[in-house]
Amino acid sequence: MDNLFDDIGKRMPYRESGEYVDNLIDATTDRAIQQQAMARRSRLRGLIAASAAAVAVLIVSLSISLFNGKSTQQAAMTGQGPLDEFLNTLSDEEAAQLTYYEIDEIPEY
């Protein structure tokens, strides 16, 4: 290809000095290094944010499970669950009828 330009007598329309090319390479290298450092910081921030979110979810789930566990323990200690409360409201006749209650067929809807 170079021979073609030499044969016709044409040359490239732009010429760059060696100093310009060196400055361009240095500036590009510095920019690439800065971008790589920014990408590392960005990944680190993302990792920190994800870790913080995981810890928050863990704390909330533990708090909920502890709260539910205490209410279950309190009901077990008092012996008054929902079924106990219902049975305590029944009269003697209603309680006797529970023994004979049968479902012949489960209806399908």
PDB file of C-alpha atoms in Angstrom:
ATOM      1  CA  MET A   1       0.000   0.000   0.000  1.00  0.00           C
ATOM      2  CA  ASP A   2       2.881   2.330   0.782  1.00  0.00           C
ATOM      3  CA  ASN A   3       4.291   1.696  -2.657  1.00  0.00           C
ATOM      4  CA  LEU A   4       1.033   2.841  -4.216  1.00  0.00           C
ATOM      5  CA  PHE A   5       1.225   6.224  -2.468  1.00  0.00           C
ATOM      6  CA  ASP A   6       4.876   6.623  -3.377  1.00  0.00           C
ATOM      7  CA  ASP A   7       4.189   5.747  -6.992  1.00  0.00           C
ATOM      8  CA  ILE A   8       1.356   8.268  -7.325  1.00  0.00           C
ATOM      9  CA  GLY A   9       3.175  10.921  -5.366  1.00  0.00           C
ATOM     10  CA  LYS A  10       0.544  11.280  -2.685  1.00  0.00           C
ATOM     11  CA  ARG A  11       1.077  11.385   1.029  1.00  0.00           C
ATOM     12  CA  MET A  12      -1.077  11.204   4.133  1.00  0.00           C
ATOM     13  CA  PRO A  13      -3.047  14.404   4.798  1.00  0.00           C
ATOM     14  CA  TYR A  14      -2.015  14.696   8.459  1.00  0.00           C
ATOM     15  CA  ARG A  15       1.331  14.411  10.125  1.00  0.00           C
ATOM     16  CA  GLU A  16       1.855  13.981  13.837  1.00  0.00           C
ATOM     17  CA  SER A  17       5.019  14.864  15.627  1.00  0.00           C
ATOM     18  CA  GLY A  18       6.667  12.347  17.873  1.00  0.00           C
ATOM     19  CA  GLU A  19       6.017  14.593  20.884  1.00  0.00           C
ATOM     20  CA  TYR A  20       2.276  14.712  20.099  1.00  0.00           C
ATOM     21  CA  VAL A  21       2.082  10.907  19.868  1.00  0.00           C
ATOM     22  CA  ASP A  22       4.023  10.505  23.144  1.00  0.00           C
ATOM     23  CA  ASN A  23       1.713  12.961  24.942  1.00  0.00           C
ATOM     24  CA  LEU A  24      -1.336  11.172  23.501  1.00  0.00           C
ATOM     25  CA  ILE A  25      -0.094   7.776  24.704  1.00  0.00           C
ATOM     26  CA  ASP A  26       0.731   9.157  28.182  1.00  0.00           C
ATOM     27  CA  ALA A  27      -2.683  10.832  28.523  1.00  0.00           C
ATOM     28  CA  THR A  28      -4.482   7.687  27.367  1.00  0.00           C
ATOM     29  CA  THR A  29      -2.510   5.507  29.779  1.00  0.00           C
ATOM     30  CA  ASP A  30      -3.251   7.848  32.703  1.00  0.00           C
ATOM     31  CA  ARG A  31      -6.946   7.875  31.792  1.00  0.00           C
ATOM     32  CA  ALA A  32      -7.074   4.055  31.637  1.00  0.00           C
ATOM     33  CA  ILE A  33      -5.414   3.783  35.058  1.00  0.00           C
ATOM     34  CA  GLN A  34      -7.901   6.277  36.555  1.00  0.00           C
ATOM     35  CA  GLN A  35     -10.864   4.411  35.085  1.00  0.00           C
ATOM     36  CA  GLN A  36      -9.587   1.104  36.446  1.00  0.00           C
ATOM     37  CA  ALA A  37      -9.210   2.619  39.937  1.00  0.00           C
ATOM     38  CA  MET A  38     -12.739   4.072  39.713  1.00  0.00           C
ATOM     39  CA  ALA A  39     -14.115   0.673  38.667  1.00  0.00           C
ATOM     40  CA  ARG A  40     -12.433  -0.970  41.673  1.00  0.00           C
ATOM     41  CA  ARG A  41     -13.932   1.627  44.025  1.00  0.00           C
ATOM     42  CA  SER A  42     -17.336   1.144  42.432  1.00  0.00           C
ATOM     43  CA  ARG A  43     -17.177  -2.631  42.903  1.00  0.00           C
ATOM     44  CA  LEU A  44     -16.066  -2.150  46.513  1.00  0.00           C
ATOM     45  CA  ARG A  45     -18.991   0.205  47.177  1.00  0.00           C
ATOM     46  CA  GLY A  46     -21.384  -2.309  45.643  1.00  0.00           C
ATOM     47  CA  LEU A  47     -19.963  -5.087  47.784  1.00  0.00           C
ATOM     48  CA  ILE A  48     -20.278  -2.967  50.922  1.00  0.00           C
ATOM     49  CA  ALA A  49     -23.876  -2.031  50.049  1.00  0.00           C
ATOM     50  CA  ALA A  50     -24.815  -5.663  49.391  1.00  0.00           C
ATOM     51  CA  SER A  51     -23.215  -6.735  52.683  1.00  0.00           C
ATOM     52  CA  ALA A  52     -25.063  -4.025  54.593  1.00  0.00           C
ATOM     53  CA  ALA A  53     -28.364  -5.078  52.998  1.00  0.00           C
ATOM     54  CA  ALA A  54     -27.734  -8.724  53.902  1.00  0.00           C
ATOM     55  CA  VAL A  55     -26.985  -7.798  57.521  1.00  0.00           C
ATOM     56  CA  ALA A  56     -30.157  -5.673  57.672  1.00  0.00           C
ATOM     57  CA  VAL A  57     -32.273  -8.541  56.324  1.00  0.00           C
ATOM     58  CA  LEU A  58     -30.678 -10.912  58.819  1.00  0.00           C
ATOM     59  CA  ILE A  59     -31.381  -8.576  61.745  1.00  0.00           C
ATOM     60  CA  VAL A  60     -34.996  -8.041  60.679  1.00  0.00           C
ATOM     61  CA  SER A  61     -35.634 -11.759  60.168  1.00  0.00           C
ATOM     62  CA  LEU A  62     -34.085 -12.623  63.539  1.00  0.00           C
ATOM     63  CA  SER A  63     -36.148  -9.917  65.235  1.00  0.00           C
ATOM     64  CA  ILE A  64     -39.340 -11.238  63.666  1.00  0.00           C
ATOM     65  CA  SER A  65     -38.566 -14.834  64.575  1.00  0.00           C
ATOM     66  CA  LEU A  66     -37.707 -13.868  68.158  1.00  0.00           C
ATOM     67  CA  PHE A  67     -40.915 -11.842  68.437  1.00  0.00           C
ATOM     68  CA  ASN A  68     -43.009 -14.731  67.107  1.00  0.00           C
ATOM     69  CA  GLY A  69     -41.184 -17.175  69.353  1.00  0.00           C
ATOM     70  CA  LYS A  70     -41.981 -15.099  72.446  1.00  0.00           C
ATOM     71  CA  SER A  71     -45.684 -14.901  71.617  1.00  0.00           C
ATOM     72  CA  THR A  72     -45.767 -18.686  71.039  1.00  0.00           C
ATOM     73  CA  GLN A  73     -43.957 -19.273  74.335  1.00  0.00           C
ATOM     74  CA  GLN A  74     -46.363 -16.977  76.158  1.00  0.00           C
ATOM     75  CA  ALA A  75     -49.375 -18.832  74.754  1.00  0.00           C
ATOM     76  CA  ALA A  76     -47.825 -22.166  75.717  1.00  0.00           C
ATOM     77  CA  MET A  77     -47.066 -20.933  79.232  1.00  0.00           C
ATOM     78  CA  THR A  78     -50.608 -19.674  79.815  1.00  0.00           C
ATOM     79  CA  GLY A  79     -52.129 -22.712  78.109  1.00  0.00           C
ATOM     80  CA  GLN A  80     -54.604 -20.462  76.322  1.00  0.00           C
ATOM     81  CA  GLY A  81     -54.348 -20.985  72.610  1.00  0.00           C
ATOM     82  CA  PRO A  82     -57.179 -20.128  70.202  1.00  0.00           C
ATOM     83  CA  LEU A  83     -58.608 -23.661  70.433  1.00  0.00           C
ATOM     84  CA  ASP A  84     -58.568 -23.538  74.240  1.00  0.00           C
ATOM     85  CA  GLU A  85     -60.387 -20.225  74.203  1.00  0.00           C
ATOM     86  CA  PHE A  86     -63.053 -21.625  71.851  1.00  0.00           C
ATOM     87  CA  LEU A  87     -63.558 -24.781  73.918  1.00  0.00           C
ATOM     88  CA  ASN A  88     -63.896 -22.741  77.117  1.00  0.00           C
ATOM     89  CA  THR A  89     -66.801 -20.793  75.599  1.00  0.00           C
ATOM     90  CA  LEU A  90     -68.823 -23.940  74.781  1.00  0.00           C
ATOM     91  CA  SER A  91     -71.655 -25.060  76.994  1.00  0.00           C
ATOM     92  CA  ASP A  92     -71.817 -28.657  78.231  1.00  0.00           C
ATOM     93  CA  GLU A  93     -74.466 -29.527  75.635  1.00  0.00           C
ATOM     94  CA  GLU A  94     -72.397 -28.081  72.776  1.00  0.00           C
ATOM     95  CA  ALA A  95     -69.307 -29.935  73.987  1.00  0.00           C
ATOM     96  CA  ALA A  96     -71.290 -33.205  74.052  1.00  0.00           C
ATOM     97  CA  GLN A  97     -72.447 -32.617  70.489  1.00  0.00           C
ATOM     98  CA  LEU A  98     -68.834 -32.300  69.296  1.00  0.00           C
ATOM     99  CA  THR A  99     -68.313 -35.981  69.995  1.00  0.00           C
ATOM    100  CA  TYR A 100     -71.090 -37.005  67.590  1.00  0.00           C
ATOM    101  CA  TYR A 101     -70.322 -34.519  64.817  1.00  0.00           C
ATOM    102  CA  GLU A 102     -69.600 -36.227  61.479  1.00  0.00           C
ATOM    103  CA  ILE A 103     -69.212 -35.088  57.924  1.00  0.00           C
ATOM    104  CA  ASP A 104     -70.743 -37.596  55.524  1.00  0.00           C
ATOM    105  CA  GLU A 105     -69.278 -36.136  52.392  1.00  0.00           C
ATOM    106  CA  ILE A 106     -66.965 -33.238  51.693  1.00  0.00           C
ATOM    107  CA  PRO A 107     -68.683 -31.055  49.092  1.00  0.00           C
ATOM    108  CA  GLU A 108     -66.717 -29.979  46.027  1.00  0.00           C
ATOM    109  CA  TYR A 109     -67.239 -26.447  44.905  1.00  0.00           C
TER     110      TYR A 109
END
